[in-house]
GROMACS .gro file of C-alpha atoms in nm:
model
  339
    1MET     CA    1  25.096   6.235  14.851
    2THR     CA    2  25.004   6.596  14.772
    3TYR     CA    3  25.213   6.895  14.865
    4LEU     CA    4  24.967   6.982  15.149
    5GLU     CA    5  24.991   6.631  15.287
    6MET     CA    6  25.371   6.654  15.285
    7GLU     CA    7  25.345   6.991  15.466
    8GLU     CA    8  25.149   6.810  15.736
    9ARG     CA    9  25.422   6.549  15.769
   10LYS     CA   10  25.677   6.825  15.821
   11LYS     CA   11  25.496   6.942  16.133
   12CYS     CA   12  25.587   6.617  16.312
   13CYS     CA   13  25.955   6.650  16.222
   14LYS     CA   14  26.242   6.812  16.399
   15SER     CA   15  26.399   7.071  16.175
   16ILE     CA   16  26.745   7.229  16.162
   17PRO     CA   17  26.930   7.446  15.913
   18THR     CA   18  27.202   7.245  15.732
   19ASN     CA   19  27.462   7.494  15.850
   20HIS     CA   20  27.367   7.435  16.212
   21LEU     CA   21  27.393   7.060  16.181
   22ILE     CA   22  27.729   7.081  16.008
   23THR     CA   23  27.841   7.305  16.288
   24LEU     CA   24  27.731   7.060  16.555
   25CYS     CA   25  27.924   6.782  16.376
   26GLU     CA   26  28.245   6.985  16.356
   27VAL     CA   27  28.220   7.128  16.709
   28PHE     CA   28  28.082   6.812  16.862
   29ASP     CA   29  28.240   6.755  17.208
   30ASP     CA   30  28.305   7.130  17.264
   31TYR     CA   31  27.944   7.223  17.207
   32LYS     CA   32  27.811   7.139  17.552
   33SER     CA   33  28.108   7.305  17.720
   34PHE     CA   34  28.052   7.616  17.507
   35CYS     CA   35  27.683   7.631  17.598
   36ASP     CA   36  27.743   7.572  17.970
   37ASP     CA   37  28.020   7.832  17.992
   38LEU     CA   38  27.816   8.083  17.802
   39GLU     CA   39  27.515   8.037  18.027
   40LYS     CA   40  27.734   8.096  18.335
   41LEU     CA   41  27.867   8.408  18.173
   42ILE     CA   42  27.532   8.566  18.085
   43LYS     CA   43  27.317   8.462  18.382
   44SER     CA   44  27.156   8.759  18.552
   45LYS     CA   45  26.876   8.829  18.801
   46SER     CA   46  26.743   9.108  18.588
   47SER     CA   47  26.671   9.127  18.219
   48ARG     CA   48  27.016   9.255  18.120
   49ASN     CA   49  27.041   9.046  17.799
   50LEU     CA   50  27.408   8.986  17.847
   51VAL     CA   51  27.413   8.731  17.567
   52ASN     CA   52  27.387   9.013  17.324
   53LYS     CA   53  27.693   9.180  17.478
   54VAL     CA   54  27.897   8.856  17.474
   55TYR     CA   55  27.796   8.802  17.112
   56HIS     CA   56  27.934   9.143  17.013
   57ALA     CA   57  28.251   9.066  17.206
   58MET     CA   58  28.297   8.738  17.013
   59GLN     CA   59  28.249   8.936  16.694
   60GLY     CA   60  28.511   9.193  16.795
   61ASN     CA   61  28.262   9.474  16.807
   62LEU     CA   62  28.332   9.593  17.166
   63SER     CA   63  28.599   9.848  17.233
   64ILE     CA   64  28.637   9.735  17.592
   65VAL     CA   65  28.605   9.361  17.656
   66PRO     CA   66  28.581   9.235  18.017
   67SER     CA   67  28.853   8.985  18.105
   68LYS     CA   68  28.600   8.707  18.173
   69TYR     CA   69  28.465   8.750  17.822
   70LYS     CA   70  28.822   8.731  17.683
   71ASP     CA   71  28.888   8.413  17.876
   72PHE     CA   72  28.565   8.262  17.737
   73ILE     CA   73  28.651   8.369  17.385
   74GLU     CA   74  29.002   8.228  17.404
   75LYS     CA   75  28.884   7.898  17.552
   76HIS     CA   76  28.620   7.848  17.280
   77LYS     CA   77  28.808   8.014  16.996
   78ARG     CA   78  28.779   7.712  16.767
   79THR     CA   79  28.402   7.671  16.831
   80ILE     CA   80  28.337   8.043  16.765
   81GLU     CA   81  28.542   8.026  16.443
   82ILE     CA   82  28.332   7.730  16.319
   83MET     CA   83  28.004   7.898  16.408
   84ASN     CA   84  28.115   8.212  16.223
   85LYS     CA   85  28.227   8.001  15.930
   86TYR     CA   86  27.876   7.862  15.890
   87ARG     CA   87  27.712   8.192  15.984
   88CYS     CA   88  27.517   8.055  16.277
   89LEU     CA   89  27.686   8.219  16.580
   90SER     CA   90  27.392   8.456  16.639
   91ASN     CA   91  27.138   8.174  16.616
   92LEU     CA   92  27.331   7.955  16.855
   93THR     CA   93  27.383   8.235  17.102
   94ILE     CA   94  27.150   8.536  17.088
   95LEU     CA   95  26.847   8.333  16.967
   96SER     CA   96  26.912   8.045  17.205
   97TYR     CA   97  26.902   8.231  17.538
   98ASP     CA   98  26.646   8.465  17.699
   99ALA     CA   99  26.722   8.803  17.850
  100MET     CA  100  26.788   8.640  18.188
  101GLY     CA  101  27.057   8.423  18.043
  102ASN     CA  102  26.860   8.103  18.055
  103ARG     CA  103  26.889   7.865  17.769
  104ILE     CA  104  26.565   7.831  17.577
  105ARG     CA  105  26.419   7.485  17.629
  106ASN     CA  106  26.340   7.223  17.367
  107LEU     CA  107  26.553   7.376  17.093
  108ASP     CA  108  26.575   7.152  16.791
  109GLU     CA  109  26.957   7.190  16.802
  110GLU     CA  110  26.950   7.010  17.137
  111TYR     CA  111  26.765   6.715  16.982
  112PHE     CA  112  27.017   6.688  16.695
  113TYR     CA  113  27.314   6.724  16.927
  114GLN     CA  114  27.174   6.441  17.140
  115TYR     CA  115  27.132   6.236  16.818
  116ILE     CA  116  27.493   6.287  16.724
  117GLN     CA  117  27.600   6.199  17.073
  118GLU     CA  118  27.416   5.869  17.038
  119HIS     CA  119  27.583   5.801  16.704
  120LYS     CA  120  27.935   5.919  16.769
  121LYS     CA  121  28.090   5.649  16.548
  122ASP     CA  122  27.884   5.776  16.249
  123ILE     CA  123  27.950   6.146  16.290
  124GLU     CA  124  28.160   6.167  15.970
  125THR     CA  125  27.890   5.998  15.779
  126ILE     CA  126  27.630   6.236  15.917
  127LYS     CA  127  27.845   6.530  15.828
  128SER     CA  128  27.900   6.405  15.471
  129VAL     CA  129  27.524   6.353  15.425
  130VAL     CA  130  27.444   6.704  15.543
  131LEU     CA  131  27.724   6.860  15.338
  132LYS     CA  132  27.585   6.702  15.024
  133ILE     CA  133  27.230   6.813  15.116
  134LYS     CA  134  27.356   7.162  15.152
  135LYS     CA  135  27.541   7.139  14.816
  136LEU     CA  136  27.207   7.038  14.657
  137GLY     CA  137  27.053   7.369  14.770
  138PHE     CA  138  26.854   7.262  15.074
  139ILE     CA  139  26.865   7.517  15.355
  140ASN     CA  140  26.676   7.316  15.613
  141ILE     CA  141  26.646   6.949  15.703
  142TYR     CA  142  26.324   6.790  15.836
  143PHE     CA  143  26.387   6.471  16.025
  144HIS     CA  144  26.184   6.199  16.191
  145GLU     CA  145  26.314   5.846  16.236
  146ASN     CA  146  25.959   5.696  16.206
  147LEU     CA  147  25.883   5.849  15.861
  148ASP     CA  148  25.802   5.569  15.625
  149PHE     CA  149  25.781   5.697  15.272
  150THR     CA  150  25.666   5.359  15.138
  151GLU     CA  151  25.325   5.428  15.294
  152TYR     CA  152  25.240   5.710  15.054
  153GLU     CA  153  25.154   5.751  14.685
  154PHE     CA  154  25.306   6.054  14.515
  155GLU     CA  155  25.201   6.260  14.214
  156TYR     CA  156  25.373   6.445  13.934
  157SER     CA  157  25.141   6.676  13.748
  158ILE     CA  158  25.218   6.843  13.417
  159SER     CA  159  25.096   7.198  13.483
  160PRO     CA  160  25.248   7.552  13.451
  161PHE     CA  161  25.332   7.563  13.822
  162SER     CA  162  25.354   7.246  14.024
  163ASN     CA  163  25.540   7.075  14.299
  164PHE     CA  164  25.644   6.712  14.330
  165SER     CA  165  25.846   6.477  14.541
  166PHE     CA  166  26.154   6.279  14.437
  167LEU     CA  167  26.278   5.971  14.622
  168GLU     CA  168  26.490   5.664  14.590
  169ASN     CA  169  26.367   5.342  14.431
  170ILE     CA  170  26.061   5.492  14.260
  171GLU     CA  171  25.796   5.263  14.117
  172VAL     CA  172  25.545   5.417  13.881
  173ASN     CA  173  25.182   5.321  13.916
  174PRO     CA  174  25.077   5.186  13.575
  175ILE     CA  175  24.743   5.361  13.624
  176HIS     CA  176  24.802   5.724  13.511
  177VAL     CA  177  24.685   5.978  13.268
  178ASP     CA  178  24.893   6.186  13.034
  179SER     CA  179  24.889   6.489  13.263
  180LEU     CA  180  24.937   6.299  13.592
  181ILE     CA  181  25.185   6.026  13.701
  182ARG     CA  182  25.134   5.847  14.027
  183TYR     CA  183  25.434   5.671  14.192
  184LYS     CA  184  25.563   5.514  14.510
  185THR     CA  185  25.894   5.411  14.662
  186ASN     CA  186  25.978   5.064  14.782
  187ASP     CA  187  26.255   5.205  15.008
  188SER     CA  188  26.390   5.556  15.056
  189CYS     CA  189  26.561   5.737  15.345
  190TYR     CA  190  26.479   6.080  15.196
  191CYS     CA  191  26.202   6.269  15.025
  192LEU     CA  192  26.291   6.576  14.819
  193ASN     CA  193  26.007   6.832  14.778
  194LEU     CA  194  26.069   7.042  14.471
  195ASN     CA  195  25.895   7.314  14.276
  196ILE     CA  196  25.879   7.340  13.897
  197TYR     CA  197  25.776   7.635  13.689
  198ARG     CA  198  25.724   7.659  13.315
  199PHE     CA  199  25.728   7.948  13.071
  200GLU     CA  200  25.688   7.935  12.696
  201ASN     CA  201  25.857   7.604  12.601
  202CYS     CA  202  26.102   7.604  12.897
  203GLN     CA  203  26.074   7.438  13.234
  204LYS     CA  204  26.299   7.484  13.534
  205LEU     CA  205  26.328   7.371  13.894
  206SER     CA  206  26.304   7.652  14.140
  207GLU     CA  207  26.601   7.709  14.366
  208TYR     CA  208  26.362   7.828  14.635
  209GLY     CA  209  26.122   7.643  14.857
  210ARG     CA  210  26.311   7.319  14.846
  211ASP     CA  211  26.257   7.084  15.138
  212ILE     CA  212  26.414   6.754  15.231
  213LEU     CA  213  26.252   6.508  15.471
  214LEU     CA  214  26.473   6.233  15.615
  215ASN     CA  215  26.412   5.923  15.823
  216SER     CA  216  26.782   5.866  15.870
  217LEU     CA  217  27.099   6.080  15.887
  218ILE     CA  218  27.325   5.779  15.857
  219PHE     CA  219  27.350   5.653  15.497
  220ASP     CA  220  27.577   5.664  15.201
  221PRO     CA  221  27.557   6.023  15.058
  222ASP     CA  222  27.586   5.873  14.708
  223ARG     CA  223  27.221   5.763  14.752
  224LEU     CA  224  27.135   6.128  14.711
  225PRO     CA  225  27.129   6.275  14.357
  226ASN     CA  226  27.446   6.443  14.253
  227GLU     CA  227  27.248   6.743  14.127
  228ILE     CA  228  26.893   6.872  14.129
  229THR     CA  229  26.796   6.913  13.765
  230ILE     CA  230  26.504   6.830  13.530
  231GLU     CA  231  26.712   6.540  13.399
  232SER     CA  232  26.792   6.390  13.740
  233THR     CA  233  26.441   6.415  13.880
  234ILE     CA  234  26.145   6.465  13.646
  235ASP     CA  235  26.303   6.283  13.350
  236VAL     CA  236  26.368   5.984  13.574
  237ILE     CA  237  25.994   5.972  13.671
  238LYS     CA  238  25.888   6.020  13.308
  239LYS     CA  239  26.118   5.740  13.192
  240LEU     CA  240  25.981   5.503  13.453
  241ALA     CA  241  25.625   5.594  13.332
  242GLU     CA  242  25.735   5.539  12.974
  243ASP     CA  243  25.856   5.191  13.071
  244LYS     CA  244  25.506   5.119  13.197
  245LYS     CA  245  25.345   5.244  12.879
  246VAL     CA  246  25.242   4.904  12.743
  247GLU     CA  247  25.123   4.794  13.083
  248HIS     CA  248  24.927   5.116  13.120
  249GLN     CA  249  24.770   5.071  12.778
  250ASP     CA  250  24.660   4.718  12.866
  251ILE     CA  251  24.502   4.839  13.182
  252LYS     CA  252  24.329   5.120  12.994
  253ASP     CA  253  24.200   4.879  12.732
  254SER     CA  254  24.062   4.647  13.007
  255VAL     CA  255  23.898   4.938  13.185
  256ASP     CA  256  23.751   5.082  12.860
  257LEU     CA  257  23.606   4.738  12.770
  258SER     CA  258  23.469   4.686  13.118
  259ILE     CA  259  23.311   5.033  13.139
  260ALA     CA  260  23.163   5.002  12.789
  261THR     CA  261  23.018   4.659  12.887
  262ILE     CA  262  22.872   4.808  13.206
  263ASP     CA  263  22.724   5.095  13.013
  264LEU     CA  264  22.575   4.860  12.756
  265THR     CA  265  22.430   4.647  13.036
  266GLY     CA  266  22.277   4.955  13.189
  267CYS     CA  267  22.123   5.054  12.856
  268PHE     CA  268  21.979   4.703  12.801
  269GLU     CA  269  21.829   4.698  13.149
  270ASN     CA  270  21.677   5.040  13.090
  271LEU     CA  271  21.537   4.920  12.757
  272ASN     CA  272  21.398   4.602  12.917
  273GLU     CA  273  21.219   4.809  13.182
  274VAL     CA  274  21.066   5.033  12.915
  275TYR     CA  275  20.926   4.738  12.725
  276LYS     CA  276  20.785   4.589  13.044
  277ARG     CA  277  20.597   4.909  13.122
  278ILE     CA  278  20.430   4.913  12.780
  279ALA     CA  279  20.122   4.684  12.820
  280LYS     CA  280  20.069   4.637  12.451
  281LEU     CA  281  20.415   4.489  12.405
  282LYS     CA  282  20.407   4.246  12.691
  283ASP     CA  283  20.265   3.956  12.486
  284ASN     CA  284  20.479   4.026  12.176
  285SER     CA  285  20.658   3.692  12.137
  286LYS     CA  286  20.889   3.833  11.871
  287LEU     CA  287  21.007   4.117  12.101
  288VAL     CA  288  21.040   3.872  12.393
  289ASN     CA  289  21.264   3.652  12.173
  290ILE     CA  290  21.479   3.950  12.064
  291LEU     CA  291  21.528   4.063  12.423
  292SER     CA  292  21.622   3.710  12.521
  293GLN     CA  293  21.884   3.696  12.238
  294MET     CA  294  22.018   4.036  12.351
  295GLN     CA  295  22.049   3.909  12.707
  296ASP     CA  296  22.242   3.600  12.583
  297THR     CA  297  22.474   3.818  12.374
  298LEU     CA  298  22.525   4.054  12.668
  299THR     CA  299  22.618   3.758  12.894
  300GLN     CA  300  22.872   3.641  12.634
  301LEU     CA  301  23.017   3.994  12.611
  302GLN     CA  302  23.051   4.009  12.990
  303SER     CA  303  23.225   3.675  12.984
  304CYS     CA  304  23.473   3.789  12.717
  305GLU     CA  305  23.532   4.109  12.905
  306LYS     CA  306  23.617   3.915  13.223
  307GLU     CA  307  23.843   3.680  13.030
  308PHE     CA  308  24.034   3.972  12.886
  309GLU     CA  309  24.065   4.131  13.232
  310ASN     CA  310  24.198   3.805  13.379
  311HIS     CA  311  24.447   3.781  13.092
  312ILE     CA  312  24.585   4.130  13.169
  313ILE     CA  313  24.606   4.045  13.540
  314ASP     CA  314  24.796   3.719  13.467
  315SER     CA  315  25.035   3.898  13.224
  316TYR     CA  316  25.193   4.131  13.484
  317GLU     CA  317  25.319   4.067  13.832
  318ASP     CA  318  25.216   4.406  13.968
  319ILE     CA  319  24.860   4.408  13.826
  320THR     CA  320  24.600   4.264  14.061
  321PRO     CA  321  24.217   4.265  14.055
  322GLU     CA  322  24.244   4.560  14.297
  323THR     CA  323  24.459   4.747  14.045
  324ILE     CA  324  24.188   4.712  13.779
  325GLU     CA  325  23.912   4.807  14.018
  326LYS     CA  326  24.108   5.118  14.124
  327ALA     CA  327  24.157   5.210  13.755
  328LYS     CA  328  23.780   5.175  13.693
  329LYS     CA  329  23.702   5.398  13.992
  330LEU     CA  330  23.947   5.664  13.875
  331TYR     CA  331  23.793   5.652  13.525
  332LEU     CA  332  23.436   5.686  13.657
  333ASP     CA  333  23.531   5.960  13.904
  334LYS     CA  334  23.687   6.160  13.626
  335ARG     CA  335  23.393   6.096  13.398
  336ASN     CA  336  23.151   6.215  13.664
  337VAL     CA  337  23.358   6.535  13.715
  338ASP     CA  338  23.378   6.598  13.342
  339ASP     CA  339  22.997   6.551  13.313
   0.00000   0.00000   0.00000
């Protein structure tokens, strides 16, 4: 999957800042009460934008605070403290209500709050997962329960500026070139989208633009990497590719032999057509005999090439005839581009 393809997948996800989701986990049962009471407090028939005034009262920025605001602040003191702790009070108040005091519909926070409500017994696990995600430097979470990362093939390209994905249970495709590694996952509940940049002989992972896509919020946080480094991501992919080196070389040898045989067959067929067009050579028995011998030799070469291909397929569990055909296509596509 390319970076642009992953960007498309993000559009179908619900997203939420990690701080907001941690806040929802800590506030939990008080969240709905807080929202309901706040909406009653700021409702108005004109665009008075009272939510802004209440927000400043919660922040202690009003010299005169109406008693009903004080009662609200006292009742929800703990919730307000938690929202301030994770710096999301303004987002969950000012940015969540319109000027008339109506709560904005279809907020992603509502979706995640409902999710937590439906998984009350796992709330501590959810919180632990999100805390680790935050620790790893991800600001936002993109979530969709139907995301299946096993459906996609990912790429790691060695270039000055590139992006790549890191998942659990990576399996490297043995068909790769030195500058490009293709890989899949056989099971992963997350996909980390990371950016790498290189300068001189140094390479680093950018701390910016990191995304994490999830198909579950309930899993052991230890399944996530303990840190986001070259060693814990790129080097893991490279090591898996290195482990496939012999397999990759065997596929390459099979493809090279097959393509060379195909090229030779094409040359022979072209030569044969040329001789057929030359009238003075049609009755040359010596030439006809030579062409017949060449055809026999070519048939034997094709048979040997096929035997070698079958030997490679039989030597590895994950190499199939389709694998070889895909490798041939990639080779020919690249050759056509280079030409």
